[in-house]
XYZ file of N, CA and C in Angstrom:
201
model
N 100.638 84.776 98.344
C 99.355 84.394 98.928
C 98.390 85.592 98.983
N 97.484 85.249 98.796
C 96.328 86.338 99.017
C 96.066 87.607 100.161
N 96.525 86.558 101.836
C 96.656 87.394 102.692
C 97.891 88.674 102.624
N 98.657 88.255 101.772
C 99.854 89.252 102.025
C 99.437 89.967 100.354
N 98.856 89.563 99.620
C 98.111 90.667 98.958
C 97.733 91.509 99.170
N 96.992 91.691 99.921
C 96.254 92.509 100.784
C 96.855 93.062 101.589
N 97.605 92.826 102.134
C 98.581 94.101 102.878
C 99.512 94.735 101.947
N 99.891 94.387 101.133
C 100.888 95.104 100.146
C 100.285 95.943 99.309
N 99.093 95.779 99.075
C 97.794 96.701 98.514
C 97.817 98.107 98.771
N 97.868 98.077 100.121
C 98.001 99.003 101.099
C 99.357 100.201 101.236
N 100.223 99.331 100.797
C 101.550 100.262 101.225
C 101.936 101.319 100.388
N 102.455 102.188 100.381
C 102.933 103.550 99.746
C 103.721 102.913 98.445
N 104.062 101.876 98.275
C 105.111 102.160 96.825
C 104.605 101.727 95.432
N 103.596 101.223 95.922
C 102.657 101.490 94.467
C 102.387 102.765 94.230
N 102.544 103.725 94.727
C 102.185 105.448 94.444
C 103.262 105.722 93.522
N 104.545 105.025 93.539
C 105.514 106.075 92.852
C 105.693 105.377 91.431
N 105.060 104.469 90.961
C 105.244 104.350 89.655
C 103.717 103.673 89.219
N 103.493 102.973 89.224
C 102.281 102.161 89.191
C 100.927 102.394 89.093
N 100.680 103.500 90.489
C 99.471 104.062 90.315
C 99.489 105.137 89.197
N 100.626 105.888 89.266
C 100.363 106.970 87.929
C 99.959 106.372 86.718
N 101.109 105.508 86.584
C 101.264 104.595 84.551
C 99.436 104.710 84.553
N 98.712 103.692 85.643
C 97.848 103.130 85.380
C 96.630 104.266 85.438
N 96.740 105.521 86.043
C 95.897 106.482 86.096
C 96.153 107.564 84.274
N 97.182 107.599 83.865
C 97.611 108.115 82.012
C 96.762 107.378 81.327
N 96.889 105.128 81.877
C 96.626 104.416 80.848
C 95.013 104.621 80.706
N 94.122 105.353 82.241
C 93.214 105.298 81.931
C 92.395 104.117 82.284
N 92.697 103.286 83.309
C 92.946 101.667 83.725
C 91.893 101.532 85.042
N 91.769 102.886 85.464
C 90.991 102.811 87.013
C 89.328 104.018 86.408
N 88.316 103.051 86.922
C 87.175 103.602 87.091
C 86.984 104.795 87.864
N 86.083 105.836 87.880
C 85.871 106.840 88.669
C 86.118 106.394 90.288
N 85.364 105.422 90.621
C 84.598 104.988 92.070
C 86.735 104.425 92.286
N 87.301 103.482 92.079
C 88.715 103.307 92.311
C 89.698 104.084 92.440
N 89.758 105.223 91.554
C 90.192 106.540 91.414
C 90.253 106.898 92.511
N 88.883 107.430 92.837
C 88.903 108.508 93.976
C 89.725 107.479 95.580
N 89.042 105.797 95.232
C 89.422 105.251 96.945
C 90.974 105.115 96.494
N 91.800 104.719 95.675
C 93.353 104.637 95.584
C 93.711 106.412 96.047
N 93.197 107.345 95.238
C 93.901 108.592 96.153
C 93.029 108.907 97.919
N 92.169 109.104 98.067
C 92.208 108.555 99.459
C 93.221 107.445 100.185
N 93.365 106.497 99.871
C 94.268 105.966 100.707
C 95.519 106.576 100.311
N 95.962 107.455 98.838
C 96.929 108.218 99.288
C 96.831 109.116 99.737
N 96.148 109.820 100.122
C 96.667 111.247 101.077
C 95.978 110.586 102.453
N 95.746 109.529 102.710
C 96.235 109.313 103.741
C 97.585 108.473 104.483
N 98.464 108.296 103.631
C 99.694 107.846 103.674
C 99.957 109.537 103.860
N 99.788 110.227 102.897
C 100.367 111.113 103.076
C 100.302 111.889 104.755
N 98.925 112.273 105.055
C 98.828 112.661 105.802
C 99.238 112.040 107.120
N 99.641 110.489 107.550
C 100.028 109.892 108.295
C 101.604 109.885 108.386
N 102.142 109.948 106.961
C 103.816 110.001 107.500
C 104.223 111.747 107.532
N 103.352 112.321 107.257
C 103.450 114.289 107.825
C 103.476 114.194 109.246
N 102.295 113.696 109.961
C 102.644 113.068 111.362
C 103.291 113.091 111.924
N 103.638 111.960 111.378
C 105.248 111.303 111.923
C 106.403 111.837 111.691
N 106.800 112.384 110.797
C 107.987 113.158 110.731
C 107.927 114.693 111.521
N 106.772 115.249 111.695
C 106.511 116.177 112.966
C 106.768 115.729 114.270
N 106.545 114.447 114.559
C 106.527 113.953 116.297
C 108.031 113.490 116.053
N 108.547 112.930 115.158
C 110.046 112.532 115.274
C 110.866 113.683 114.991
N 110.305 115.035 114.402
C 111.072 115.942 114.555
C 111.245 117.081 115.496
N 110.291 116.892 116.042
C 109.938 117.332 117.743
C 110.735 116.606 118.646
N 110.859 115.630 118.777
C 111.684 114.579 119.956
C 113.299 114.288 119.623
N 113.571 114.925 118.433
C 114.828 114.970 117.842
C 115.656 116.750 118.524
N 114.638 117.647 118.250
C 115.051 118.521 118.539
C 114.564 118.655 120.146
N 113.982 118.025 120.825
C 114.169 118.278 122.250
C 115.568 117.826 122.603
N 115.805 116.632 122.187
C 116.938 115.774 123.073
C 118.398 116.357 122.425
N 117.929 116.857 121.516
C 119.386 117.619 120.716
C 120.462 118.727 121.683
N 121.658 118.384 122.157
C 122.547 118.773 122.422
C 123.439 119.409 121.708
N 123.798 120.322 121.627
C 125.377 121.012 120.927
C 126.455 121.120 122.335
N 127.872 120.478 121.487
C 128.742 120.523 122.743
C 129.865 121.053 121.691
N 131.234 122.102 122.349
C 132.174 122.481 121.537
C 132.026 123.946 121.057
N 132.990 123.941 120.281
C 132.798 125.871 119.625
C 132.769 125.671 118.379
């Protein structure tokens, strides 16, 4: 369906094969270009984030017990 088009549009795993092929084939206009990498580096920059705040709260609660 269309609506879930549109969210899947969105998600990171078109970056790892798809968007490249189609950026070689030459397939995306200037003006598309630039908004497909914007929305990737902001994936990017959003799961950098997150793996900082989950690696912060990992190493607070982190215990060592034993020798």
């Amino acid at each position: 369906p269309g609506w879930l088009n549109d969210i899947v549009r969105f998600l990171p795993f078109k970056y790892l094969a798809y968007f490249p092929a189609m950026v070689m084939l030459g397939k995306f206009d200037h003006a598309t270009l630039v908004n497909e990498l914007l929305i990737q580096l902001g994936w990017i920059v959003g799961l950098l984030v997150l793996n900082r705040v989950a690696f912060a709260r990992g190493v607070r609660r982190y215990a060592a017990h034993g020798g």
